[in-house]
CSV table of C-alpha atoms and ligand atoms in Angstrom, one decimal:
chain,number,residue,atom,x,y,z
A,1,MET,CA,-112.2,12.2,22.7
A,2,ASN,CA,-109.4,9.7,23.3
A,3,ALA,CA,-105.9,11.1,23.0
A,4,GLN,CA,-103.7,9.2,20.5
A,5,PRO,CA,-101.2,6.8,22.2
A,6,PRO,CA,-97.5,7.8,21.8
A,7,ALA,CA,-96.7,5.0,19.2
A,8,ALA,CA,-99.3,6.5,16.9
A,9,ALA,CA,-96.8,9.2,16.0
A,10,ALA,CA,-95.0,6.6,13.9
A,11,GLY,CA,-97.9,6.4,11.6
A,12,THR,CA,-99.7,3.2,10.6
A,13,ILE,CA,-99.7,0.5,8.0
A,14,VAL,CA,-102.5,-1.9,7.0
A,15,LEU,CA,-101.4,-5.5,6.9
A,16,GLY,CA,-103.2,-7.7,4.3
A,17,GLY,CA,-105.8,-5.0,3.7
A,18,GLU,CA,-107.3,-5.3,7.1
A,19,LEU,CA,-105.0,-5.2,10.1
A,20,LEU,CA,-104.1,-1.6,11.1
A,21,VAL,CA,-100.8,-1.5,13.0
A,22,SER,CA,-98.6,1.2,14.3
A,23,ARG,CA,-95.3,1.4,12.3
A,24,LEU,CA,-93.3,1.0,15.5
A,25,GLY,CA,-93.5,-2.6,16.7
A,26,PHE,CA,-91.9,-4.5,19.6
A,27,GLY,CA,-89.3,-7.3,19.2
A,28,ALA,CA,-89.9,-10.0,21.9
A,29,MET,CA,-86.7,-12.0,21.2
A,30,ARG,CA,-85.0,-10.5,24.2
A,31,LEU,CA,-87.7,-11.6,26.7
A,32,THR,CA,-85.6,-14.7,27.2
A,33,GLY,CA,-82.3,-15.7,28.8
A,34,LYS,CA,-78.8,-15.1,27.6
A,35,GLU,CA,-78.2,-16.2,24.0
A,36,ILE,CA,-82.0,-16.2,23.6
A,37,TRP,CA,-82.1,-19.4,25.6
A,38,GLY,CA,-84.2,-20.2,28.6
A,39,ASP,CA,-86.0,-17.9,31.0
A,40,PRO,CA,-85.3,-14.2,31.3
A,41,PRO,CA,-83.2,-13.2,34.3
A,42,ASP,CA,-86.0,-11.0,35.6
A,43,ARG,CA,-89.4,-12.4,34.5
A,44,ALA,CA,-91.4,-9.6,36.1
A,45,GLN,CA,-89.4,-7.0,34.2
A,46,ALA,CA,-89.8,-8.8,30.9
A,47,ILE,CA,-93.6,-9.0,31.4
A,48,ALA,CA,-93.7,-5.3,32.4
A,49,ALA,CA,-91.7,-4.3,29.3
A,50,VAL,CA,-94.1,-6.0,26.8
A,51,ARG,CA,-97.1,-4.6,28.7
A,52,ARG,CA,-95.6,-1.1,28.6
A,53,ALA,CA,-95.2,-1.3,24.9
A,54,VAL,CA,-98.8,-2.2,24.4
A,55,ASP,CA,-99.9,0.6,26.9
A,56,LEU,CA,-98.0,3.1,24.7
A,57,GLY,CA,-99.9,2.0,21.6
A,58,VAL,CA,-97.5,-0.6,20.1
A,59,ASN,CA,-99.8,-3.2,18.5
A,60,LEU,CA,-97.4,-5.5,16.6
A,61,ILE,CA,-95.4,-7.8,18.8
A,62,ASP,CA,-92.8,-9.9,16.9
A,63,THR,CA,-91.8,-13.3,18.3
A,64,ALA,CA,-90.9,-16.8,17.2
A,65,ASP,CA,-91.2,-20.4,18.6
A,66,SER,CA,-87.4,-20.5,18.6
A,67,TYR,CA,-86.9,-17.6,21.1
A,68,GLY,CA,-86.2,-19.5,24.3
A,69,PRO,CA,-87.4,-21.8,22.6
A,70,ALA,CA,-91.0,-21.3,23.5
A,71,VAL,CA,-90.2,-18.9,26.3
A,72,SER,CA,-91.0,-15.6,24.4
A,73,GLU,CA,-94.4,-16.9,23.2
A,74,ASN,CA,-95.3,-18.2,26.6
A,75,LEU,CA,-94.3,-14.9,28.2
A,76,ILE,CA,-96.3,-12.9,25.7
A,77,ALA,CA,-99.5,-14.9,26.5
A,78,GLU,CA,-98.8,-14.6,30.2
A,79,ALA,CA,-98.4,-10.8,29.9
A,80,LEU,CA,-101.1,-9.9,27.4
A,81,TYR,CA,-103.8,-12.6,27.3
A,82,PRO,CA,-106.7,-11.9,26.8
A,83,TYR,CA,-105.3,-9.8,24.0
A,84,PRO,CA,-106.6,-6.4,23.0
A,85,ASP,CA,-108.7,-6.6,19.8
A,86,ASP,CA,-106.2,-4.7,17.7
A,87,LEU,CA,-103.1,-6.6,18.8
A,88,VAL,CA,-101.2,-8.4,16.1
A,89,VAL,CA,-99.0,-11.1,17.5
A,90,ALA,CA,-96.5,-11.9,14.7
A,91,THR,CA,-94.7,-15.2,15.3
A,92,LYS,CA,-92.4,-17.3,13.2
A,93,GLY,CA,-91.5,-20.9,12.5
A,94,GLY,CA,-88.8,-22.6,10.6
A,95,LEU,CA,-85.8,-22.5,13.0
A,96,VAL,CA,-85.1,-25.1,15.7
A,97,ARG,CA,-82.8,-24.8,18.7
A,98,PRO,CA,-80.9,-27.9,19.7
A,99,GLY,CA,-78.9,-25.8,22.2
A,100,PRO,CA,-78.1,-22.3,23.4
A,101,TYR,CA,-75.8,-21.3,20.6
A,102,ARG,CA,-77.5,-23.2,17.8
A,103,TRP,CA,-80.1,-22.0,15.3
A,104,GLU,CA,-80.9,-24.6,12.7
A,105,ARG,CA,-83.3,-24.3,9.8
A,106,ASP,CA,-86.3,-26.6,9.2
A,107,GLY,CA,-88.6,-25.5,6.4
A,108,ARG,CA,-90.2,-28.9,5.8
A,109,PRO,CA,-93.9,-28.6,5.5
A,110,GLY,CA,-94.5,-31.2,8.3
A,111,HIS,CA,-92.3,-29.3,10.7
A,112,LEU,CA,-93.9,-25.9,9.9
A,113,ARG,CA,-97.4,-27.4,10.5
A,114,LYS,CA,-96.3,-28.8,14.0
A,115,ALA,CA,-94.5,-25.5,14.8
A,116,CYS,CA,-97.6,-23.4,13.9
A,117,GLU,CA,-99.9,-25.7,16.0
A,118,ASP,CA,-97.6,-25.5,19.0
A,119,SER,CA,-97.4,-21.7,18.7
A,120,LEU,CA,-101.2,-21.5,18.6
A,121,LYS,CA,-101.3,-23.4,21.9
A,122,ARG,CA,-98.6,-21.4,23.6
A,123,LEU,CA,-100.1,-18.1,22.4
A,124,ARG,CA,-103.6,-19.3,23.3
A,125,LEU,CA,-104.9,-18.2,19.9
A,126,GLU,CA,-107.3,-19.9,17.5
A,127,GLN,CA,-105.6,-18.0,14.6
A,128,ILE,CA,-102.2,-16.4,14.4
A,129,PRO,CA,-102.6,-12.9,12.9
A,130,LEU,CA,-99.3,-12.9,11.1
A,131,TYR,CA,-97.2,-16.1,10.7
A,132,GLN,CA,-93.8,-15.7,9.2
A,133,LEU,CA,-91.4,-18.3,7.7
A,134,HIS,CA,-88.2,-17.5,9.8
A,135,LYS,CA,-85.6,-18.2,7.1
A,136,PRO,CA,-85.5,-20.2,3.9
A,137,ASP,CA,-84.2,-23.7,4.3
A,138,PRO,CA,-81.8,-24.6,1.5
A,139,ARG,CA,-82.8,-28.3,1.8
A,140,VAL,CA,-86.4,-27.6,1.0
A,141,PRO,CA,-87.7,-25.8,-2.2
A,142,PHE,CA,-88.7,-22.4,-0.9
A,143,GLY,CA,-92.1,-22.6,-2.6
A,144,GLU,CA,-92.8,-25.8,-0.7
A,145,SER,CA,-92.2,-24.1,2.7
A,146,VAL,CA,-94.3,-21.1,1.8
A,147,GLY,CA,-97.0,-23.4,0.3
A,148,ALA,CA,-97.2,-25.1,3.7
A,149,LEU,CA,-98.1,-21.8,5.2
A,150,ALA,CA,-100.7,-21.2,2.5
A,151,ASP,CA,-102.3,-24.6,3.5
A,152,LEU,CA,-102.4,-23.5,7.2
A,153,GLN,CA,-104.0,-20.2,6.1
A,154,ALA,CA,-106.6,-22.1,4.1
A,155,GLU,CA,-107.4,-24.1,7.3
A,156,GLY,CA,-107.8,-20.9,9.3
A,157,LYS,CA,-104.8,-21.4,11.5
A,158,ILE,CA,-103.0,-18.4,10.1
A,159,ARG,CA,-104.6,-15.1,9.1
A,160,HIS,CA,-101.7,-13.6,7.1
A,161,ILE,CA,-98.3,-14.9,5.9
A,162,GLY,CA,-95.0,-13.2,6.1
A,163,ILE,CA,-91.4,-14.2,5.2
A,164,SER,CA,-88.1,-13.3,6.8
A,165,THR,CA,-84.5,-13.0,5.7
A,166,VAL,CA,-85.1,-13.2,2.0
A,167,THR,CA,-83.7,-11.8,-1.2
A,168,VAL,CA,-85.7,-10.0,-3.9
A,169,ASP,CA,-85.9,-13.2,-5.9
A,170,GLN,CA,-87.1,-15.2,-2.9
A,171,LEU,CA,-89.8,-12.6,-2.2
A,172,LEU,CA,-91.0,-12.9,-5.9
A,173,GLU,CA,-90.9,-16.7,-5.6
A,174,ALA,CA,-92.9,-16.6,-2.3
A,175,GLN,CA,-95.5,-14.4,-3.9
A,176,ARG,CA,-96.1,-17.1,-6.5
A,177,ALA,CA,-96.8,-19.7,-3.7
A,178,ALA,CA,-99.0,-17.6,-1.3
A,179,PRO,CA,-100.3,-14.1,-0.7
A,180,ILE,CA,-97.4,-12.4,1.2
A,181,VAL,CA,-98.2,-9.4,3.4
A,182,SER,CA,-94.8,-8.6,5.0
A,183,VAL,CA,-91.1,-9.2,4.8
A,184,GLN,CA,-88.9,-9.2,7.9
A,185,ASN,CA,-85.2,-8.5,7.1
A,186,ARG,CA,-82.3,-7.0,8.9
A,187,TYR,CA,-82.1,-3.3,8.1
A,188,SER,CA,-80.7,-0.4,10.0
A,189,ALA,CA,-78.4,2.7,9.8
A,190,VAL,CA,-75.5,0.3,9.9
A,191,ASP,CA,-76.8,-2.4,7.5
A,192,GLY,CA,-78.4,-1.3,4.2
A,193,SER,CA,-77.9,-4.7,2.5
A,194,SER,CA,-81.6,-5.2,2.2
A,195,GLN,CA,-82.2,-2.0,0.3
A,196,GLY,CA,-83.4,-3.8,-2.8
A,197,VAL,CA,-86.0,-5.8,-0.8
A,198,LEU,CA,-87.1,-2.6,1.0
A,199,ASP,CA,-87.6,-0.9,-2.4
A,200,LEU,CA,-89.6,-3.7,-3.7
A,201,CYS,CA,-91.8,-3.8,-0.5
A,202,THR,CA,-92.3,-0.1,-0.8
A,203,ALA,CA,-93.4,-0.5,-4.5
A,204,LEU,CA,-95.7,-3.4,-3.6
A,205,GLY,CA,-97.1,-1.9,-0.4
A,206,LEU,CA,-95.9,-4.8,1.7
A,207,ALA,CA,-94.9,-4.1,5.3
A,208,PHE,CA,-91.1,-4.2,5.8
A,209,ILE,CA,-90.4,-5.3,9.3
A,210,ALA,CA,-86.8,-4.2,10.2
A,211,TRP,CA,-85.0,-6.5,12.6
A,212,ALA,CA,-81.9,-5.4,14.6
A,213,PRO,CA,-83.0,-1.8,13.9
A,214,VAL,CA,-81.1,-0.1,16.7
A,215,LYS,CA,-78.1,-2.1,17.8
A,216,GLN,CA,-74.7,-0.8,17.0
A,217,THR,CA,-76.2,2.2,15.1
A,218,GLU,CA,-73.8,4.5,16.9
A,219,ALA,CA,-71.3,3.2,14.3
A,220,ASN,CA,-73.1,5.3,11.7
A,221,SER,CA,-71.1,8.6,12.2
A,222,ALA,CA,-74.0,10.8,11.2
A,223,VAL,CA,-76.3,9.0,13.6
A,224,ALA,CA,-73.8,9.6,16.4
A,225,ALA,CA,-73.3,13.2,15.5
A,226,ILE,CA,-77.0,14.0,15.2
A,227,ALA,CA,-77.7,12.3,18.5
A,228,GLY,CA,-75.0,14.5,20.2
A,229,GLN,CA,-76.3,17.7,18.6
A,230,ARG,CA,-80.0,17.0,19.4
A,231,GLY,CA,-79.5,15.6,22.9
A,232,ALA,CA,-81.1,12.3,21.9
A,233,SER,CA,-79.8,8.7,22.0
A,234,HIS,CA,-78.4,7.0,18.9
A,235,TYR,CA,-81.3,4.4,19.3
A,236,GLN,CA,-83.8,7.2,18.9
A,237,VAL,CA,-82.1,8.8,15.9
A,238,ALA,CA,-81.7,5.4,14.2
A,239,LEU,CA,-85.4,4.7,14.7
A,240,ALA,CA,-86.5,8.1,13.5
A,241,TRP,CA,-84.3,7.6,10.4
A,242,LEU,CA,-85.8,4.2,9.7
A,243,LEU,CA,-89.4,5.5,9.9
A,244,ALA,CA,-88.4,8.3,7.4
A,245,MET,CA,-87.0,5.7,4.9
A,246,SER,CA,-90.3,4.3,3.7
A,247,PRO,CA,-94.0,4.4,4.5
A,248,VAL,CA,-93.9,0.6,4.7
A,249,MET,CA,-91.0,0.6,7.3
A,250,LEU,CA,-91.9,-1.1,10.6
A,251,PRO,CA,-89.0,-1.4,13.0
A,252,ILE,CA,-89.2,-3.9,15.9
A,253,PRO,CA,-86.6,-2.8,18.5
A,254,GLY,CA,-86.1,-5.4,21.1
A,255,THR,CA,-85.6,-4.9,24.8
A,256,ALA,CA,-86.7,-6.3,28.2
A,257,SER,CA,-86.5,-2.8,29.8
A,258,CYS,CA,-89.5,-0.6,30.4
A,259,ALA,CA,-87.3,2.6,30.2
A,260,HIS,CA,-85.9,1.5,26.8
A,261,VAL,CA,-89.4,0.7,25.5
A,262,GLU,CA,-90.5,4.2,26.5
A,263,ALA,CA,-87.4,5.8,24.9
A,264,ASN,CA,-88.0,3.8,21.7
A,265,VAL,CA,-91.6,4.7,21.4
A,266,ALA,CA,-90.7,8.4,22.0
A,267,ALA,CA,-88.6,8.2,18.9
A,268,ALA,CA,-91.8,7.9,16.9
A,269,ALA,CA,-92.3,11.6,17.4
A,270,PHE,CA,-88.7,12.5,16.8
A,271,GLU,CA,-88.5,14.4,13.5
A,272,LEU,CA,-85.3,14.5,11.5
A,273,THR,CA,-84.7,17.3,8.9
A,274,ALA,CA,-84.3,16.3,5.3
A,275,GLU,CA,-80.6,17.1,5.6
A,276,GLU,CA,-80.1,14.9,8.7
A,277,THR,CA,-81.9,12.0,7.0
A,278,ALA,CA,-79.8,12.4,3.9
A,279,ALA,CA,-76.6,12.6,6.0
A,280,ILE,CA,-77.4,9.3,7.8
A,281,THR,CA,-78.4,7.6,4.5
A,282,ALA,CA,-75.1,8.7,2.9
A,283,CYS,CA,-73.2,7.0,5.8
A,284,VAL,CA,-75.2,3.8,5.3
A,285,LEU,CA,-74.4,3.6,1.7
A,286,ARG,CA,-70.7,4.3,2.3
A,287,GLY,CA,-70.7,1.7,5.2
B,301,NAP,N1,-86.2,-12.5,11.5
B,301,NAP,C1,-85.0,-12.7,12.1
B,301,NAP,O1,-84.3,-13.6,11.6
B,301,NAP,C2,-84.7,-12.0,13.3
B,301,NAP,C3,-83.3,-12.0,13.8
B,301,NAP,C4,-83.1,-11.2,15.0
B,301,NAP,C5,-84.0,-10.5,15.6
B,301,NAP,N2,-85.3,-10.5,15.1
B,301,NAP,C6,-86.4,-9.7,15.7
B,301,NAP,O2,-86.0,-8.3,15.8
B,301,NAP,C7,-86.1,-7.8,17.1
B,301,NAP,C8,-85.0,-6.8,17.3
B,301,NAP,O3,-83.7,-7.4,17.0
B,301,NAP,P1,-82.5,-7.3,18.1
B,301,NAP,O4,-83.1,-7.4,19.5
B,301,NAP,O5,-81.5,-8.3,17.7
B,301,NAP,O6,-81.8,-5.9,17.8
B,301,NAP,P2,-82.1,-4.4,18.2
B,301,NAP,O7,-83.6,-4.3,18.6
B,301,NAP,O8,-81.6,-3.6,17.2
B,301,NAP,O9,-81.2,-4.2,19.5
B,301,NAP,C9,-81.5,-4.8,20.7
B,301,NAP,C10,-80.4,-4.3,21.7
B,301,NAP,O10,-80.5,-2.9,21.9
B,301,NAP,C11,-80.7,-2.6,23.2
B,301,NAP,N3,-81.7,-1.5,23.3
B,301,NAP,C12,-82.9,-1.4,22.6
B,301,NAP,N4,-83.5,-0.2,22.8
B,301,NAP,C13,-82.6,0.5,23.6
B,301,NAP,C14,-82.6,1.8,24.2
B,301,NAP,N5,-83.6,2.6,23.9
B,301,NAP,N6,-81.6,2.2,24.9
B,301,NAP,C15,-80.6,1.3,25.2
B,301,NAP,N7,-80.5,0.1,24.7
B,301,NAP,C16,-81.5,-0.3,23.9
B,301,NAP,C17,-81.2,-3.9,23.9
B,301,NAP,O11,-80.8,-4.0,25.2
B,301,NAP,P3,-81.7,-3.9,26.5
B,301,NAP,O12,-82.4,-5.2,26.5
B,301,NAP,O13,-80.8,-3.6,27.6
B,301,NAP,O14,-82.7,-2.8,26.3
B,301,NAP,C18,-80.6,-5.0,23.0
B,301,NAP,O15,-79.3,-5.3,23.5
B,301,NAP,C19,-86.0,-9.1,17.9
B,301,NAP,O16,-86.6,-8.9,19.2
B,301,NAP,C20,-86.7,-10.1,17.1
B,301,NAP,O17,-88.1,-9.9,17.4
B,301,NAP,C21,-85.6,-11.2,14.0
């Protein structure tokens, strides 16, 4: 009998009725240079980190064409291709990088098509398991951007469609344009501004992929206190709290360090009491 990998302690969620993923993912934005631009300072370490995540049972890797740009996707392919059967590479399109400090939106259908086709090549995939619109582009009707992803899905280039950095109204609008299986918004013990979107995802059974799930979470005083009392890091307490917030919660902590990958995956088995969870939640709401 095979032992369960450590990430399995986070529980699982089914994306689009068919892709079973562990509820603890890996954010691959930091497999790049400073300011998410260019090559990582230590390529071997970055490759080792993403491989370690998969070895520990993480099977959703989040990336985007704009990370590097192209660097993160290329590195994922180099590290993991040929991919394990159950691996969900979740990439995004809709942001462009004219320079290191610049992130500009481009949600035009023609751009999204080209971005998706380029991601397919870099990732060496025939179909992207989860393709996410990175951010709504105010210059383009949102339904048109999402509709472009529906066209790519109909052509078989995308298996499932997700959206990112959206409001409740935008999620409802996107659902009218295409079948949406996930939402990726910023959410953590120091940023509860997407609570309404999380609540809707929970009600609808859509995966809620939490970005920036651990950084600065020591600023939540309950997280810091519980970490001290339990001899854990604030990263671990913040992840355990996220996993307790909803059965659709799927945090994607980002790191290029094997040791940090191991610590983050270990958080999947870290149980908070109901009182601890409530204390952290109360600080989020106050914050
Ligand atoms: N959809 C969007 O618009 C959007 C925006 C931003 C990010 N994202 C996605 O979300 C993922 C996560 O976001 P993020 O990287 O900004 O924030 P994050 O995961 O909350 O924090 C990353 C930072 O925390 C550190 N860290 C992580 N685990 C640690 C540990 N166990 N111990 C010590 N330090 C640790 C990392 O440093 P080290 O490298 O030193 O470990 C890094 O500086 C990204 O990789 C990306 O996939 C999406």
